[in-house]
PDB file of C-alpha atoms in Angstrom:
ATOM      1  CA  UNK A   1      -7.245 -87.995  22.326  1.00 72.00           C
ATOM      2  CA  UNK A   2      -6.018 -89.185  25.711  1.00 84.00           C
ATOM      3  CA  UNK A   3      -8.377 -89.594  28.631  1.00 91.00           C
ATOM      4  CA  UNK A   4      -6.923 -86.709  30.664  1.00 93.00           C
ATOM      5  CA  UNK A   5      -7.007 -84.434  27.649  1.00 94.00           C
ATOM      6  CA  UNK A   6     -10.629 -85.356  26.959  1.00 92.00           C
ATOM      7  CA  UNK A   7     -11.615 -84.751  30.601  1.00 93.00           C
ATOM      8  CA  UNK A   8      -9.958 -81.342  30.532  1.00 93.00           C
ATOM      9  CA  UNK A   9     -11.635 -80.464  27.220  1.00 91.00           C
ATOM     10  CA  UNK A  10     -15.025 -81.484  28.621  1.00 90.00           C
ATOM     11  CA  UNK A  11     -14.442 -79.403  31.767  1.00 90.00           C
ATOM     12  CA  UNK A  12     -13.536 -76.333  29.700  1.00 89.00           C
ATOM     13  CA  UNK A  13     -16.561 -76.848  27.462  1.00 86.00           C
ATOM     14  CA  UNK A  14     -18.856 -77.116  30.503  1.00 84.00           C
ATOM     15  CA  UNK A  15     -17.375 -73.942  32.028  1.00 82.00           C
ATOM     16  CA  UNK A  16     -17.851 -72.002  28.791  1.00 83.00           C
ATOM     17  CA  UNK A  17     -21.478 -73.063  28.632  1.00 83.00           C
ATOM     18  CA  UNK A  18     -22.363 -70.814  31.562  1.00 85.00           C
ATOM     19  CA  UNK A  19     -20.967 -67.641  29.985  1.00 91.00           C
ATOM     20  CA  UNK A  20     -21.757 -65.829  26.739  1.00 94.00           C
ATOM     21  CA  UNK A  21     -20.362 -62.695  25.182  1.00 94.00           C
ATOM     22  CA  UNK A  22     -21.162 -60.093  22.563  1.00 96.00           C
ATOM     23  CA  UNK A  23     -18.859 -57.647  20.809  1.00 97.00           C
ATOM     24  CA  UNK A  24     -19.444 -54.238  19.273  1.00 96.00           C
ATOM     25  CA  UNK A  25     -16.621 -53.117  16.999  1.00 97.00           C
ATOM     26  CA  UNK A  26     -15.887 -49.658  15.586  1.00 96.00           C
ATOM     27  CA  UNK A  27     -18.595 -47.851  17.529  1.00 96.00           C
ATOM     28  CA  UNK A  28     -18.278 -44.144  16.609  1.00 96.00           C
ATOM     29  CA  UNK A  29     -18.147 -42.871  20.201  1.00 95.00           C
ATOM     30  CA  UNK A  30     -15.043 -41.944  22.133  1.00 96.00           C
ATOM     31  CA  UNK A  31     -13.897 -44.670  24.540  1.00 97.00           C
ATOM     32  CA  UNK A  32     -13.980 -42.258  27.468  1.00 97.00           C
ATOM     33  CA  UNK A  33     -17.675 -41.487  26.978  1.00 97.00           C
ATOM     34  CA  UNK A  34     -18.495 -45.177  26.555  1.00 97.00           C
ATOM     35  CA  UNK A  35     -16.590 -46.130  29.739  1.00 97.00           C
ATOM     36  CA  UNK A  36     -18.725 -43.714  31.779  1.00 97.00           C
ATOM     37  CA  UNK A  37     -21.810 -45.741  30.886  1.00 97.00           C
ATOM     38  CA  UNK A  38     -20.048 -49.124  31.051  1.00 97.00           C
ATOM     39  CA  UNK A  39     -18.968 -48.464  34.646  1.00 97.00           C
ATOM     40  CA  UNK A  40     -22.636 -48.089  35.638  1.00 96.00           C
ATOM     41  CA  UNK A  41     -23.554 -51.665  34.683  1.00 96.00           C
ATOM     42  CA  UNK A  42     -20.347 -53.592  35.494  1.00 96.00           C
ATOM     43  CA  UNK A  43     -21.152 -56.383  37.973  1.00 94.00           C
ATOM     44  CA  UNK A  44     -24.900 -55.699  38.018  1.00 95.00           C
ATOM     45  CA  UNK A  45     -27.690 -58.210  37.489  1.00 95.00           C
ATOM     46  CA  UNK A  46     -28.904 -58.231  33.895  1.00 95.00           C
ATOM     47  CA  UNK A  47     -32.431 -56.957  34.680  1.00 95.00           C
ATOM     48  CA  UNK A  48     -31.044 -54.078  36.733  1.00 96.00           C
ATOM     49  CA  UNK A  49     -28.430 -53.271  34.083  1.00 96.00           C
ATOM     50  CA  UNK A  50     -31.102 -53.106  31.366  1.00 96.00           C
ATOM     51  CA  UNK A  51     -33.136 -50.675  33.476  1.00 97.00           C
ATOM     52  CA  UNK A  52     -30.090 -48.485  34.071  1.00 97.00           C
ATOM     53  CA  UNK A  53     -29.281 -48.373  30.368  1.00 96.00           C
ATOM     54  CA  UNK A  54     -32.883 -47.790  29.309  1.00 96.00           C
ATOM     55  CA  UNK A  55     -33.328 -44.684  31.455  1.00 97.00           C
ATOM     56  CA  UNK A  56     -29.852 -43.198  31.049  1.00 96.00           C
ATOM     57  CA  UNK A  57     -29.791 -40.167  28.765  1.00 96.00           C
ATOM     58  CA  UNK A  58     -26.335 -40.658  27.261  1.00 96.00           C
ATOM     59  CA  UNK A  59     -26.135 -41.782  23.630  1.00 96.00           C
ATOM     60  CA  UNK A  60     -23.768 -44.621  24.512  1.00 96.00           C
ATOM     61  CA  UNK A  61     -26.392 -46.234  26.760  1.00 96.00           C
ATOM     62  CA  UNK A  62     -28.625 -47.072  23.793  1.00 96.00           C
ATOM     63  CA  UNK A  63     -25.776 -48.875  22.053  1.00 96.00           C
ATOM     64  CA  UNK A  64     -24.820 -50.769  25.217  1.00 97.00           C
ATOM     65  CA  UNK A  65     -28.435 -51.778  25.850  1.00 97.00           C
ATOM     66  CA  UNK A  66     -28.646 -53.339  22.391  1.00 97.00           C
ATOM     67  CA  UNK A  67     -25.310 -55.099  22.942  1.00 97.00           C
ATOM     68  CA  UNK A  68     -26.423 -56.462  26.323  1.00 97.00           C
ATOM     69  CA  UNK A  69     -29.616 -57.844  24.769  1.00 97.00           C
ATOM     70  CA  UNK A  70     -27.447 -59.568  22.159  1.00 97.00           C
ATOM     71  CA  UNK A  71     -25.272 -61.133  24.881  1.00 96.00           C
ATOM     72  CA  UNK A  72     -28.405 -62.386  26.675  1.00 95.00           C
ATOM     73  CA  UNK A  73     -29.685 -63.922  23.429  1.00 95.00           C
ATOM     74  CA  UNK A  74     -26.304 -65.614  22.933  1.00 95.00           C
ATOM     75  CA  UNK A  75     -26.531 -67.072  26.453  1.00 94.00           C
ATOM     76  CA  UNK A  76     -30.048 -68.339  25.741  1.00 93.00           C
ATOM     77  CA  UNK A  77     -28.860 -70.011  22.522  1.00 92.00           C
ATOM     78  CA  UNK A  78     -26.194 -71.898  24.503  1.00 89.00           C
ATOM     79  CA  UNK A  79     -28.525 -72.838  27.372  1.00 88.00           C
ATOM     80  CA  UNK A  80     -31.877 -73.599  25.750  1.00 86.00           C
ATOM     81  CA  UNK A  81     -33.180 -75.636  28.685  1.00 86.00           C
ATOM     82  CA  UNK A  82     -32.377 -72.988  31.346  1.00 84.00           C
ATOM     83  CA  UNK A  83     -34.354 -69.816  32.025  1.00 85.00           C
ATOM     84  CA  UNK A  84     -32.843 -66.387  32.565  1.00 82.00           C
ATOM     85  CA  UNK A  85     -34.744 -65.745  35.804  1.00 82.00           C
ATOM     86  CA  UNK A  86     -33.484 -68.922  37.485  1.00 86.00           C
ATOM     87  CA  UNK A  87     -29.901 -68.439  36.296  1.00 87.00           C
ATOM     88  CA  UNK A  88     -29.692 -64.884  37.724  1.00 89.00           C
ATOM     89  CA  UNK A  89     -27.452 -63.605  34.952  1.00 93.00           C
ATOM     90  CA  UNK A  90     -24.956 -60.886  35.798  1.00 95.00           C
ATOM     91  CA  UNK A  91     -22.661 -58.692  33.716  1.00 96.00           C
ATOM     92  CA  UNK A  92     -19.402 -60.452  34.580  1.00 95.00           C
ATOM     93  CA  UNK A  93     -17.117 -58.320  32.453  1.00 95.00           C
ATOM     94  CA  UNK A  94     -17.412 -55.278  30.225  1.00 97.00           C
ATOM     95  CA  UNK A  95     -14.390 -53.956  28.360  1.00 96.00           C
ATOM     96  CA  UNK A  96     -14.124 -50.764  26.327  1.00 97.00           C
ATOM     97  CA  UNK A  97     -11.026 -50.589  24.146  1.00 97.00           C
ATOM     98  CA  UNK A  98      -9.985 -47.834  21.796  1.00 96.00           C
ATOM     99  CA  UNK A  99     -10.615 -48.407  18.113  1.00 96.00           C
ATOM    100  CA  UNK A 100      -9.353 -46.722  14.989  1.00 96.00           C
ATOM    101  CA  UNK A 101      -9.234 -42.948  14.697  1.00 96.00           C
ATOM    102  CA  UNK A 102     -10.371 -40.870  11.750  1.00 96.00           C
ATOM    103  CA  UNK A 103      -7.996 -37.935  11.419  1.00 97.00           C
ATOM    104  CA  UNK A 104      -9.478 -34.735   9.997  1.00 97.00           C
ATOM    105  CA  UNK A 105      -8.204 -31.181   9.609  1.00 97.00           C
ATOM    106  CA  UNK A 106     -10.048 -28.124  10.872  1.00 97.00           C
ATOM    107  CA  UNK A 107      -9.019 -24.699   9.546  1.00 97.00           C
ATOM    108  CA  UNK A 108      -7.421 -22.415  12.125  1.00 96.00           C
ATOM    109  CA  UNK A 109      -6.501 -18.702  12.023  1.00 96.00           C
ATOM    110  CA  UNK A 110      -3.569 -17.371  10.005  1.00 95.00           C
ATOM    111  CA  UNK A 111      -3.439 -20.259   7.535  1.00 95.00           C
ATOM    112  CA  UNK A 112      -2.838 -22.950  10.110  1.00 97.00           C
ATOM    113  CA  UNK A 113      -4.778 -26.192  10.631  1.00 96.00           C
ATOM    114  CA  UNK A 114      -5.727 -28.137  13.735  1.00 97.00           C
ATOM    115  CA  UNK A 115      -6.014 -31.920  13.711  1.00 96.00           C
ATOM    116  CA  UNK A 116      -9.362 -33.366  14.793  1.00 96.00           C
ATOM    117  CA  UNK A 117      -9.319 -36.986  15.957  1.00 96.00           C
ATOM    118  CA  UNK A 118     -12.664 -38.726  15.611  1.00 96.00           C
ATOM    119  CA  UNK A 119     -12.353 -41.671  17.975  1.00 97.00           C
ATOM    120  CA  UNK A 120     -14.107 -45.023  17.926  1.00 97.00           C
ATOM    121  CA  UNK A 121     -14.138 -47.956  20.323  1.00 97.00           C
ATOM    122  CA  UNK A 122     -14.641 -51.691  20.708  1.00 97.00           C
ATOM    123  CA  UNK A 123     -16.910 -52.992  23.486  1.00 97.00           C
ATOM    124  CA  UNK A 124     -17.032 -56.577  24.788  1.00 97.00           C
ATOM    125  CA  UNK A 125     -19.705 -57.725  27.256  1.00 97.00           C
ATOM    126  CA  UNK A 126     -19.447 -61.084  29.054  1.00 96.00           C
ATOM    127  CA  UNK A 127     -22.661 -62.339  30.673  1.00 95.00           C
ATOM    128  CA  UNK A 128     -22.752 -65.346  32.978  1.00 92.00           C
ATOM    129  CA  UNK A 129     -24.762 -67.144  35.595  1.00 88.00           C
ATOM    130  CA  UNK A 130     -24.219 -66.006  39.167  1.00 81.00           C
ATOM    131  CA  UNK A 131     -21.908 -68.529  40.867  1.00 67.00           C
ATOM    132  CA  UNK A 132     -22.944 -67.535  44.402  1.00 60.00           C
ATOM    133  CA  UNK A 133     -26.402 -69.082  44.064  1.00 47.00           C
ATOM    134  CA  UNK A 134     -25.102 -72.358  42.607  1.00 45.00           C
ATOM    135  CA  UNK A 135     -22.373 -72.966  45.215  1.00 39.00           C
TER     136      UNK A 135
END
């Protein structure tokens, strides 16, 4: 490996050390309902986001709370020497994408049938240290 290539690889590795992510695939909730809860915590500090999710009454908030705790644990595994309080972790990015659909038929009047689409989604949370305090 050349010296420039090694320097660039080391810089990328150092940048990735300050962020961690967690993914939830095929969650049986419609993406629209999940986005309502995801919008509440986007850009928030991790402690504040956990409080929001804990006291929200929507079903999706319980799933997102568990996913956020997983992302925090992933960050801690990468940065064993650092503490969460000093790093001031924030929810840098949260994406909710549509997943696969289960298509079912519901009987309708006069021998017809209506299609029911049971939606699912994929959620990705990226947690990172707040850059404003380090700069």
